[in-house]
Amino acid sequence: MGVSVKMQRRKTWEISPTFHCSIIGTCLTAGELRQVIAKLGDIDAKTASDHALHSRGVRAAGQRDLAGKLLNKALDRRHEAVLKRFARLGTAAELRTLWNTCMEEGEISGAYWAVISHPAADHGLLQDVFGEVHMLSHLVGSSSRLDITRLRALQTELALKDEKIARQEAQLHRSSEERNALQRRVDALEEIVLRAKAVNVAAEHGDGVNAALIEKLQAARERAEALERRLDESKAQGVAAGKRAAALVRENLALLRENTGLERALLDDGDADAPSAAAQSGITLLYVGGRRNLFERLRLLAGQAGIELLFHDGGVEESTSLLPGLIAQTSVTLFPVDCVSHTAAGIVKRHCRDSGKPFMPLRSASLASFIAALGDLTATGPQSGRVPA
């Protein structure tokens, strides 16, 4: 039996307090809730912790006053599009069907508010939807803990890299000082050699220079040649040390980007429903190579950024002849340089060059490298990839 068109959706104060905590925590971001609290005149709205704001929001949800009305207005405004989809339904069975569809699509926050506030939602449906959202929060928390563990491991690795770079820079500085000292000694010896040559010329003309002075001249020449060889070796060592230091600096910068990407992913975990620039531009990525056991996790991360992700294992089980067709469907192609065959990487670069499409080599097949690449794409779009000349 359908719901009368005159029946209105429930306000938060008309909903059981049992659901208030999950509504505030699931259907509004911390930033949106902070704006509502600020409109009520709370002097510490900008500095209060997220937990304190959440508690105020839960209290406001049960009040039929300005606070409750502002809260309902914020919920309706944020989820307007989803509410319109549910407004056309009139039975609990129809609501359950659309709820299941939204769950599969990842549209959790808007669908939850639409069902909880819908006049046709019965007790059984409300309890089922509440239970699914409750369990989903546990899954998200567990995933976040794993990400935090990976982040800490990455931070430890980064600290070790910083120490190694500092040692390399100190060694390079010592090599430079030693080279400068050797150069000064060579300059001094060259002056001695010039003077000795003058003495030698005088001796050849019979000026009576004794043999001891000639021997000293020869010894000075030998020492000068030895110092020149040492100087050349020191220069070569300095160049090699400089190259190693530059490589470590590049690796350090890559790790810093990945660290920043992980921190941003963890901070944005609670606001996964907010639309992104990438979602509006319709970016499709192709990921070639990598570890198959991470594919679903990579797909979830891309989906949260509004990006469609396609996979090819780089020729392990799938034919590399499929790569040109996949590249033609995508905006950017990614491949981890430590976990892809030379054949697959060569095919990617060649077809991206022929089609004028960008590609992004990743430092590794880790989640951190992938998150950093997503951050670049969502910040600057597909042009952040490397466009072949």
Coordinates of C-alpha atoms in Angstrom, one line a residue:
M1 CA 0.0 0.0 0.0
G2 CA 1.5 3.4 -1.1
V3 CA 2.1 6.4 1.2
S4 CA -0.2 9.4 0.9
V5 CA 1.4 12.3 -0.9
K6 CA 0.4 14.5 2.0
M7 CA 2.6 12.6 4.4
Q8 CA 5.9 14.5 5.1
R9 CA 9.3 13.1 5.8
R10 CA 10.2 12.8 9.5
K11 CA 12.3 15.5 11.2
T12 CA 15.1 14.5 13.4
W13 CA 13.2 15.3 16.6
E14 CA 10.4 13.0 15.3
I15 CA 12.9 10.1 14.9
S16 CA 13.9 7.8 17.8
P17 CA 17.0 9.1 19.6
T18 CA 18.5 5.7 19.0
F19 CA 19.3 6.8 15.4
H20 CA 20.5 10.4 16.1
C21 CA 24.2 9.4 16.7
S22 CA 24.4 7.4 13.4
I23 CA 22.6 10.2 11.4
I24 CA 25.0 12.9 12.6
G25 CA 28.1 10.7 12.1
T26 CA 27.1 9.3 8.7
C27 CA 25.1 11.9 6.9
L28 CA 27.1 15.1 7.7
T29 CA 30.8 15.8 7.4
A30 CA 32.7 17.4 10.3
G31 CA 33.0 20.6 8.2
E32 CA 29.2 20.8 7.5
L33 CA 28.4 20.1 11.2
R34 CA 30.8 22.8 12.2
Q35 CA 29.0 25.3 10.0
V36 CA 25.7 24.5 11.6
I37 CA 27.1 24.9 15.1
A38 CA 28.7 28.2 14.1
K39 CA 25.3 29.5 12.9
L40 CA 23.9 28.9 16.5
G41 CA 26.4 31.4 17.9
D42 CA 28.8 28.9 19.7
I43 CA 31.9 30.9 20.3
D44 CA 34.2 27.9 20.0
A45 CA 32.6 26.4 16.9
K46 CA 35.8 26.9 14.9
T47 CA 38.2 25.4 17.5
A48 CA 36.1 22.6 19.2
S49 CA 37.1 19.0 18.5
D50 CA 35.2 16.9 16.0
H51 CA 34.0 14.7 18.9
A52 CA 32.6 17.8 20.8
L53 CA 30.8 18.9 17.7
H54 CA 29.4 15.5 17.1
S55 CA 28.0 15.5 20.7
R56 CA 26.3 18.9 20.1
G57 CA 24.9 17.7 16.8
V58 CA 23.3 14.6 18.5
R59 CA 21.7 16.9 21.2
A60 CA 20.4 19.3 18.5
A61 CA 18.9 16.4 16.6
G62 CA 16.4 15.8 19.4
Q63 CA 15.3 19.5 19.8
R64 CA 12.4 21.1 18.0
D65 CA 14.0 24.6 17.9
L66 CA 16.4 26.6 15.8
A67 CA 19.2 24.1 16.3
G68 CA 17.1 21.2 15.1
K69 CA 15.7 23.1 12.1
L70 CA 19.1 24.2 11.0
L71 CA 20.4 20.6 11.3
N72 CA 17.5 19.2 9.2
K73 CA 18.0 22.0 6.6
A74 CA 21.7 21.0 6.3
L75 CA 20.8 17.3 5.9
D76 CA 18.2 18.0 3.2
R77 CA 20.4 20.4 1.3
R78 CA 23.4 18.0 1.2
H79 CA 21.4 15.0 0.1
E80 CA 18.8 16.7 -2.1
A81 CA 19.4 14.5 -5.2
V82 CA 19.1 11.2 -3.2
L83 CA 16.0 12.4 -1.3
K84 CA 14.2 13.0 -4.7
R85 CA 14.9 9.4 -5.7
F86 CA 13.4 8.1 -2.5
A87 CA 10.5 10.5 -2.5
R88 CA 8.9 8.7 -5.5
L89 CA 8.6 5.5 -3.5
G90 CA 5.6 4.5 -1.3
T91 CA 6.3 1.2 0.3
A92 CA 8.9 -0.3 2.6
A93 CA 9.7 -3.0 0.0
E94 CA 10.5 -0.3 -2.6
L95 CA 12.6 1.6 -0.1
R96 CA 14.6 -1.6 0.7
T97 CA 15.3 -2.3 -3.0
L98 CA 16.6 1.2 -3.6
W99 CA 18.6 1.1 -0.4
N100 CA 20.4 -2.0 -1.5
T101 CA 21.1 -0.4 -4.9
C102 CA 22.6 2.7 -3.2
M103 CA 24.8 0.4 -0.9
E104 CA 26.2 -1.2 -4.0
E105 CA 26.9 2.2 -5.6
G106 CA 28.5 3.5 -2.4
E107 CA 25.9 6.2 -1.9
I108 CA 25.5 5.4 1.8
S109 CA 25.1 8.8 3.6
G110 CA 22.3 10.2 1.5
A111 CA 20.4 6.9 1.3
Y112 CA 20.6 6.5 5.0
W113 CA 19.0 9.9 5.7
A114 CA 16.4 9.3 3.0
V115 CA 15.3 5.9 4.5
I116 CA 15.4 7.0 8.2
S117 CA 13.3 10.1 7.5
H118 CA 10.9 8.4 5.0
P119 CA 7.3 8.1 6.2
A120 CA 7.0 4.6 4.7
A121 CA 10.0 3.1 6.5
D122 CA 8.7 0.5 9.0
H123 CA 10.4 -0.7 12.2
G124 CA 12.0 -3.8 10.5
L125 CA 13.5 -1.7 7.7
L126 CA 14.8 0.9 10.1
Q127 CA 16.5 -1.7 12.2
D128 CA 18.1 -3.5 9.2
V129 CA 19.4 -0.2 7.7
F130 CA 20.7 0.9 11.1
G131 CA 22.5 -2.4 11.6
E132 CA 24.2 -2.3 8.1
V133 CA 25.5 1.2 8.7
H134 CA 26.7 0.2 12.2
M135 CA 28.7 -2.7 10.8
L136 CA 30.0 -0.6 7.9
S137 CA 31.5 1.8 10.5
H138 CA 33.4 -1.1 12.1
L139 CA 34.8 -2.1 8.7
V140 CA 35.9 1.4 7.9
G141 CA 37.6 1.7 11.3
S142 CA 39.4 -1.6 10.8
S143 CA 40.6 -0.4 7.3
S144 CA 41.8 2.9 8.8
R145 CA 43.8 1.1 11.4
L146 CA 45.6 -0.9 8.7
D147 CA 46.3 2.3 6.8
I148 CA 47.7 3.9 10.0
T149 CA 50.0 0.9 10.5
R150 CA 51.3 1.3 6.9
L151 CA 51.7 5.0 7.4
R152 CA 53.8 4.5 10.5
A153 CA 56.0 2.0 8.7
L154 CA 56.5 4.4 5.9
Q155 CA 57.4 7.2 8.3
T156 CA 60.1 5.0 9.9
E157 CA 61.4 4.2 6.4
L158 CA 61.4 7.9 5.6
A159 CA 63.4 8.7 8.7
L160 CA 66.0 6.1 7.8
K161 CA 66.3 7.6 4.3
D162 CA 66.8 11.1 5.7
E163 CA 69.6 9.8 7.9
K164 CA 71.2 8.1 4.9
I165 CA 70.9 11.3 2.8
A166 CA 72.5 13.3 5.7
R167 CA 75.5 10.9 5.7
Q168 CA 75.9 11.1 2.0
E169 CA 75.7 14.9 2.1
A170 CA 78.4 15.0 4.8
Q171 CA 80.6 12.6 2.8
L172 CA 80.1 14.8 -0.3
H173 CA 81.1 17.9 1.7
R174 CA 84.2 16.2 3.0
S175 CA 85.2 15.1 -0.5
S176 CA 84.7 18.6 -1.8
E177 CA 87.0 20.0 1.0
E178 CA 89.6 17.4 0.3
R179 CA 89.5 18.2 -3.4
N180 CA 89.9 21.9 -2.8
A181 CA 92.9 21.2 -0.5
L182 CA 94.4 18.9 -3.2
Q183 CA 93.9 21.6 -5.8
R184 CA 95.7 24.1 -3.6
R185 CA 98.6 21.7 -3.2
V186 CA 98.8 21.1 -6.9
D187 CA 98.8 24.8 -7.5
A188 CA 101.7 25.2 -5.1
L189 CA 103.6 22.3 -6.7
E190 CA 103.1 23.7 -10.2
E191 CA 104.7 26.9 -9.0
I192 CA 107.6 24.8 -7.6
V193 CA 107.9 22.9 -10.9
L194 CA 108.0 26.2 -12.9
R195 CA 110.8 27.4 -10.6
A196 CA 112.6 24.1 -10.9
K197 CA 112.3 24.3 -14.7
A198 CA 114.0 27.6 -14.6
V199 CA 116.8 26.2 -12.5
N200 CA 117.1 23.2 -14.9
V201 CA 117.4 25.5 -17.8
A202 CA 120.2 27.4 -16.0
A203 CA 121.9 24.1 -15.2
E204 CA 121.8 23.0 -18.8
H205 CA 123.6 26.2 -19.7
G206 CA 126.4 25.4 -17.3
D207 CA 125.4 27.6 -14.3
G208 CA 126.8 25.1 -11.9
V209 CA 123.6 23.9 -10.3
N210 CA 124.4 20.8 -8.3
A211 CA 122.9 17.3 -8.8
A212 CA 121.0 17.4 -5.5
L213 CA 118.8 20.2 -6.7
I214 CA 118.0 18.3 -9.9
E215 CA 117.0 15.2 -7.8
K216 CA 114.7 17.4 -5.7
L217 CA 113.1 18.7 -8.9
Q218 CA 112.5 15.2 -10.1
A219 CA 111.0 14.2 -6.7
A220 CA 108.7 17.3 -6.8
R221 CA 107.5 16.3 -10.3
E222 CA 106.7 12.8 -9.2
R223 CA 104.8 14.1 -6.1
A224 CA 102.9 16.5 -8.4
E225 CA 101.9 13.7 -10.7
A226 CA 100.8 11.5 -7.8
L227 CA 98.7 14.4 -6.4
E228 CA 97.1 15.0 -9.8
R229 CA 96.1 11.3 -9.9
R230 CA 94.6 11.6 -6.4
L231 CA 92.8 14.7 -7.4
D232 CA 91.3 13.0 -10.4
E233 CA 90.2 10.1 -8.2
S234 CA 88.7 12.5 -5.7
K235 CA 86.8 14.3 -8.4
A236 CA 85.4 11.0 -9.7
Q237 CA 84.4 10.0 -6.2
G238 CA 82.7 13.4 -5.7
V239 CA 80.7 13.1 -8.9
A240 CA 79.6 9.6 -7.9
A241 CA 78.6 10.7 -4.4
G242 CA 76.7 13.6 -5.9
K243 CA 74.7 11.3 -8.2
R244 CA 73.9 9.0 -5.2
A245 CA 72.8 12.0 -3.1
A246 CA 70.6 13.3 -6.0
A247 CA 69.0 9.9 -6.3
L248 CA 68.3 9.7 -2.6
V249 CA 66.8 13.2 -2.6
R250 CA 64.5 12.2 -5.4
E251 CA 63.5 9.1 -3.5
N252 CA 63.0 11.1 -0.4
L253 CA 60.7 13.5 -2.2
A254 CA 58.7 10.6 -3.6
L255 CA 58.3 9.1 -0.1
L256 CA 57.2 12.5 1.2
R257 CA 54.5 12.7 -1.5
E258 CA 53.3 9.2 -0.6
N259 CA 53.3 10.1 3.1
T260 CA 51.2 13.2 2.4
G261 CA 48.9 11.2 0.2
L262 CA 48.3 8.6 2.9
E263 CA 47.7 11.3 5.5
R264 CA 45.2 13.0 3.2
A265 CA 43.5 9.7 2.5
L266 CA 43.1 9.0 6.2
L267 CA 41.8 12.5 6.9
D268 CA 39.3 12.3 4.1
D269 CA 38.1 8.8 5.0
G270 CA 35.1 10.2 6.9
D271 CA 34.1 12.5 3.9
A272 CA 34.2 9.8 1.1
D273 CA 30.8 10.9 -0.2
A274 CA 31.8 14.5 -1.1
P275 CA 32.0 15.0 -4.9
S276 CA 35.5 15.4 -6.3
A277 CA 36.9 17.3 -9.3
A278 CA 38.0 13.9 -10.8
A279 CA 34.4 12.5 -10.4
Q280 CA 33.1 15.5 -12.4
S281 CA 35.7 15.1 -15.2
G282 CA 35.1 11.4 -15.7
I283 CA 38.7 10.1 -15.4
T284 CA 39.4 6.5 -16.3
L285 CA 42.7 4.9 -15.3
L286 CA 44.5 1.8 -16.5
Y287 CA 46.8 0.1 -14.0
V288 CA 49.3 -2.3 -15.7
G289 CA 51.3 -4.8 -13.6
G290 CA 51.3 -4.6 -9.8
R291 CA 50.1 -7.1 -7.2
R292 CA 46.8 -8.8 -7.9
N293 CA 46.0 -9.1 -4.2
L294 CA 45.9 -5.3 -4.0
F295 CA 43.6 -4.8 -7.0
E296 CA 40.3 -4.6 -5.1
R297 CA 41.9 -2.2 -2.5
L298 CA 43.2 0.0 -5.4
R299 CA 39.7 -0.1 -7.1
L300 CA 38.1 1.0 -3.8
L301 CA 40.5 3.9 -3.4
A302 CA 39.9 5.1 -7.0
G303 CA 36.2 4.8 -6.5
Q304 CA 36.3 7.0 -3.5
A305 CA 38.0 9.6 -5.7
G306 CA 35.3 9.2 -8.4
I307 CA 37.7 7.5 -10.8
E308 CA 37.0 4.3 -12.8
L309 CA 40.0 1.9 -12.6
L310 CA 40.8 -0.8 -15.2
F311 CA 43.5 -3.5 -14.7
H312 CA 45.9 -5.5 -16.7
D313 CA 48.4 -7.9 -15.0
G314 CA 51.2 -6.9 -17.5
G315 CA 51.3 -10.2 -19.3
V316 CA 51.4 -12.7 -16.4
E317 CA 48.0 -14.3 -17.3
E318 CA 46.5 -11.7 -19.6
S319 CA 47.8 -11.2 -23.1
T320 CA 49.7 -8.0 -23.8
S321 CA 47.8 -7.7 -27.1
L322 CA 44.9 -6.4 -25.0
L323 CA 46.9 -3.3 -23.9
P324 CA 46.3 -1.1 -27.0
G325 CA 42.5 -1.4 -26.7
L326 CA 42.6 -0.7 -22.9
I327 CA 44.8 2.3 -23.4
A328 CA 42.4 3.7 -26.0
Q329 CA 39.6 3.6 -23.3
T330 CA 41.5 5.4 -20.5
S331 CA 42.6 9.0 -19.7
V332 CA 45.9 8.0 -18.0
T333 CA 47.9 4.7 -17.8
L334 CA 49.8 3.8 -14.6
F335 CA 52.4 1.1 -14.0
P336 CA 54.7 0.4 -11.0
V337 CA 58.3 0.2 -12.2
D338 CA 59.1 -2.4 -9.6
C339 CA 56.4 -4.8 -10.5
V340 CA 55.8 -4.8 -14.3
S341 CA 57.6 -6.6 -17.1
H342 CA 59.9 -4.6 -19.5
T343 CA 57.7 -5.8 -22.4
A344 CA 54.5 -4.5 -20.9
A345 CA 56.1 -1.1 -19.9
G346 CA 57.5 -0.8 -23.4
I347 CA 54.1 -1.4 -25.0
V348 CA 52.4 1.1 -22.7
K349 CA 55.0 3.8 -23.5
R350 CA 54.8 3.1 -27.3
H351 CA 51.0 3.2 -27.5
C352 CA 50.7 6.2 -25.2
R353 CA 53.2 8.0 -27.5
D354 CA 51.2 7.0 -30.7
S355 CA 47.9 8.0 -29.2
G356 CA 49.1 11.2 -27.4
K357 CA 47.9 10.0 -24.0
P358 CA 49.7 10.5 -20.7
F359 CA 51.2 7.8 -18.6
M360 CA 52.5 7.8 -14.9
P361 CA 55.3 5.4 -13.8
L362 CA 54.8 4.7 -10.1
R363 CA 57.8 4.3 -7.7
S364 CA 56.4 1.0 -6.4
A365 CA 53.3 -1.3 -6.4
S366 CA 52.4 -0.1 -2.9
L367 CA 49.1 1.5 -1.9
A368 CA 51.1 4.6 -0.9
S369 CA 52.4 5.2 -4.5
F370 CA 49.0 4.7 -5.9
I371 CA 47.4 7.2 -3.4
A372 CA 50.1 9.8 -4.2
A373 CA 49.2 9.4 -8.0
L374 CA 45.5 9.8 -7.2
G375 CA 46.3 13.0 -5.3
D376 CA 48.2 14.4 -8.3
L377 CA 45.3 13.5 -10.7
T378 CA 42.5 14.9 -8.4
A379 CA 44.6 18.1 -7.9
T380 CA 45.6 18.8 -11.6
G381 CA 43.7 16.4 -13.7
P382 CA 45.0 13.9 -16.3
Q383 CA 47.6 16.4 -17.6
S384 CA 49.7 15.6 -14.5
G385 CA 50.8 12.4 -16.2
R386 CA 53.8 12.2 -18.5
V387 CA 52.7 13.0 -22.1
P388 CA 55.1 11.2 -24.6
A389 CA 56.9 13.4 -27.0

